[in-house]
């Protein structure tokens, strides 16, 4: 079983092996002049997609794709413009056909939002779920979240 992470525990950016920076855009703001809650889904998407769609990383073999099926967000602080953000991602669970990530958005050294997302491996044509392969699991090893015990899937010989 994967070790649960307390939802309210303060994340540390260094525990997330995949990181990418971005800018807060003026268009991200709502009438209250802070980043709109819906924009965070785009920030988290940027982190996931930038990693997973890069074919050189071996996470999406030919003929396969990923479909996000769940996103649970936790808003921790207001984020304002102008500014920069650093997004972090770490894998916390392998399923039969899915992977679960913890994701964070940091600004000025503080975690302003965190999320957990689940993506399912699918056939690119039929959109049917496909079992994870040993190669995909191996390719994810550099992106395991630090400080979390992750059960590795077993494959038949």
Coordinates of N, CA, C and O in Angstrom, one line a residue, residues 63-114:
X63 N 1.5 5.0 -30.0 CA 0.2 4.4 -30.0 C -0.6 4.5 -28.6 O -1.7 4.1 -28.5
X64 N 0.1 5.1 -27.6 CA -0.5 5.2 -26.3 C -0.6 6.7 -25.9 O 0.1 7.5 -26.5
X65 N -1.5 7.0 -25.0 CA -1.6 8.4 -24.5 C -2.0 8.4 -23.1 O -2.3 7.3 -22.5
X66 N -2.2 9.5 -22.5 CA -2.6 9.6 -21.1 C -3.9 10.5 -21.0 O -4.0 11.5 -21.7
X67 N -4.8 10.1 -20.2 CA -6.0 10.8 -20.0 C -6.2 11.1 -18.5 O -6.2 10.1 -17.7
X68 N -6.3 12.4 -18.1 CA -6.5 12.7 -16.7 C -7.9 12.4 -16.3 O -8.9 12.8 -17.0
X69 N -8.1 11.7 -15.2 CA -9.5 11.3 -14.8 C -9.9 11.8 -13.5 O -11.0 11.8 -13.1
X70 N -8.9 12.5 -12.8 CA -9.2 13.0 -11.5 C -8.2 14.1 -11.1 O -7.0 14.0 -11.4
X71 N -8.7 15.2 -10.5 CA -7.9 16.3 -10.1 C -8.5 16.8 -8.8 O -9.6 17.4 -8.8
X72 N -7.8 16.7 -7.7 CA -8.2 17.2 -6.4 C -7.3 18.3 -6.0 O -6.1 18.1 -5.8
X73 N -7.8 19.6 -5.9 CA -6.9 20.7 -5.6 C -7.2 21.3 -4.2 O -8.3 21.2 -3.7
X74 N -6.1 21.8 -3.6 CA -6.1 22.4 -2.3 C -5.5 23.8 -2.4 O -4.3 23.9 -2.7
X75 N -6.3 24.8 -2.2 CA -5.8 26.2 -2.3 C -5.3 26.6 -0.9 O -6.0 26.5 0.0
X76 N -4.1 27.0 -0.9 CA -3.4 27.3 0.4 C -3.1 28.8 0.7 O -3.1 29.2 1.8
X77 N -2.9 29.6 -0.4 CA -2.6 31.0 -0.2 C -3.1 31.7 -1.5 O -3.2 31.1 -2.5
X78 N -3.3 33.0 -1.3 CA -3.7 33.8 -2.5 C -2.4 34.0 -3.4 O -1.3 34.1 -2.8
X79 N -2.6 34.0 -4.6 CA -1.5 34.3 -5.6 C -1.9 35.5 -6.4 O -3.0 35.6 -6.9
X80 N -0.9 36.4 -6.5 CA -1.2 37.6 -7.2 C -0.3 37.9 -8.3 O 0.8 37.2 -8.5
X81 N -0.6 38.8 -9.2 CA 0.2 39.2 -10.3 C 0.8 40.6 -9.9 O 0.2 41.3 -9.2
X82 N 2.0 40.8 -10.4 CA 2.9 40.0 -11.2 C 3.7 39.0 -10.3 O 3.7 39.2 -9.1
X83 N 4.2 38.0 -10.9 CA 5.0 37.0 -10.2 C 5.4 35.8 -11.0 O 4.9 35.7 -12.1
X84 N 6.2 35.0 -10.4 CA 6.6 33.8 -11.1 C 6.2 32.6 -10.1 O 6.0 32.8 -8.9
X85 N 6.0 31.5 -10.7 CA 5.7 30.3 -9.9 C 6.6 29.2 -10.3 O 7.2 29.2 -11.4
X86 N 6.8 28.2 -9.4 CA 7.5 27.0 -9.7 C 6.6 25.9 -9.4 O 6.0 25.8 -8.3
X87 N 6.4 25.0 -10.3 CA 5.5 23.9 -10.2 C 6.3 22.6 -10.0 O 7.3 22.4 -10.6
X88 N 5.8 21.8 -9.1 CA 6.5 20.5 -8.8 C 5.6 19.4 -9.0 O 4.4 19.5 -8.8
X89 N 6.1 18.2 -9.4 CA 5.3 17.0 -9.6 C 6.1 15.8 -9.1 O 7.3 15.7 -9.3
X90 N 5.5 14.9 -8.4 CA 6.1 13.6 -8.0 C 5.1 12.5 -8.1 O 3.9 12.7 -7.6
X91 N 5.4 11.4 -8.6 CA 4.5 10.2 -8.7 C 4.4 9.6 -7.3 O 5.4 9.4 -6.6
X92 N 3.2 9.3 -6.9 CA 3.0 8.7 -5.5 C 2.3 7.3 -5.6 O 2.2 6.6 -4.5
X93 N 1.8 6.9 -6.7 CA 1.1 5.6 -6.8 C 1.1 5.1 -8.2 O 0.8 5.8 -9.1
X94 N 1.3 3.8 -8.3 CA 1.1 3.1 -9.6 C -0.2 2.3 -9.4 O -0.4 1.6 -8.4
X95 N -1.1 2.3 -10.4 CA -2.3 1.5 -10.5 C -2.0 0.5 -11.6 O -1.0 0.4 -12.2
X96 N -3.0 -0.3 -11.9 CA -2.9 -1.2 -13.0 C -2.8 -0.5 -14.4 O -2.0 -0.8 -15.2
X97 N -3.6 0.5 -14.6 CA -3.6 1.3 -15.8 C -3.4 2.8 -15.5 O -3.4 3.6 -16.5
X98 N -3.1 3.2 -14.3 CA -3.0 4.6 -13.9 C -1.8 4.9 -13.1 O -1.1 4.0 -12.6
X99 N -1.5 6.2 -13.1 CA -0.5 6.8 -12.2 C -1.1 7.9 -11.4 O -2.0 8.6 -11.9
X100 N -0.7 8.1 -10.2 CA -1.2 9.2 -9.3 C 0.0 10.1 -9.0 O 1.0 9.6 -8.6
X101 N -0.2 11.4 -9.2 CA 0.8 12.4 -8.9 C 0.4 13.3 -7.7 O -0.8 13.7 -7.6
X102 N 1.3 13.7 -6.9 CA 1.2 14.9 -6.1 C 1.8 16.0 -6.9 O 2.8 15.9 -7.5
X103 N 1.1 17.2 -6.8 CA 1.6 18.4 -7.6 C 1.5 19.6 -6.7 O 0.6 19.6 -5.8
X104 N 2.4 20.5 -6.9 CA 2.4 21.8 -6.1 C 2.7 23.0 -7.0 O 3.3 22.9 -8.0
X105 N 2.2 24.1 -6.5 CA 2.6 25.4 -7.1 C 3.2 26.2 -5.9 O 2.5 26.4 -4.9
X106 N 4.4 26.7 -6.1 CA 5.1 27.5 -5.2 C 5.3 28.9 -5.7 O 5.5 29.1 -6.9
X107 N 5.2 29.9 -4.9 CA 5.5 31.3 -5.2 C 6.3 31.9 -4.0 O 5.8 31.8 -2.9
X108 N 7.4 32.5 -4.3 CA 8.2 33.2 -3.3 C 8.5 32.2 -2.1 O 8.4 32.6 -0.9
X109 N 8.8 31.0 -2.4 CA 9.1 30.0 -1.4 C 8.0 29.4 -0.6 O 8.2 28.6 0.3
X110 N 6.7 29.8 -0.9 CA 5.6 29.2 -0.2 C 4.7 28.4 -1.2 O 4.5 28.8 -2.3
X111 N 4.2 27.3 -0.6 CA 3.2 26.5 -1.4 C 1.9 27.2 -1.4 O 1.3 27.4 -0.4
X112 N 1.4 27.7 -2.6 CA 0.2 28.4 -2.7 C -1.0 27.4 -3.1 O -2.2 27.8 -2.9
X113 N -0.6 26.3 -3.7 CA -1.7 25.3 -4.0 C -1.0 23.9 -4.2 O 0.1 23.8 -4.6
X114 N -1.8 22.9 -3.9 CA -1.4 21.5 -4.1 C -2.5 20.7 -4.7 O -3.7 21.1 -4.6

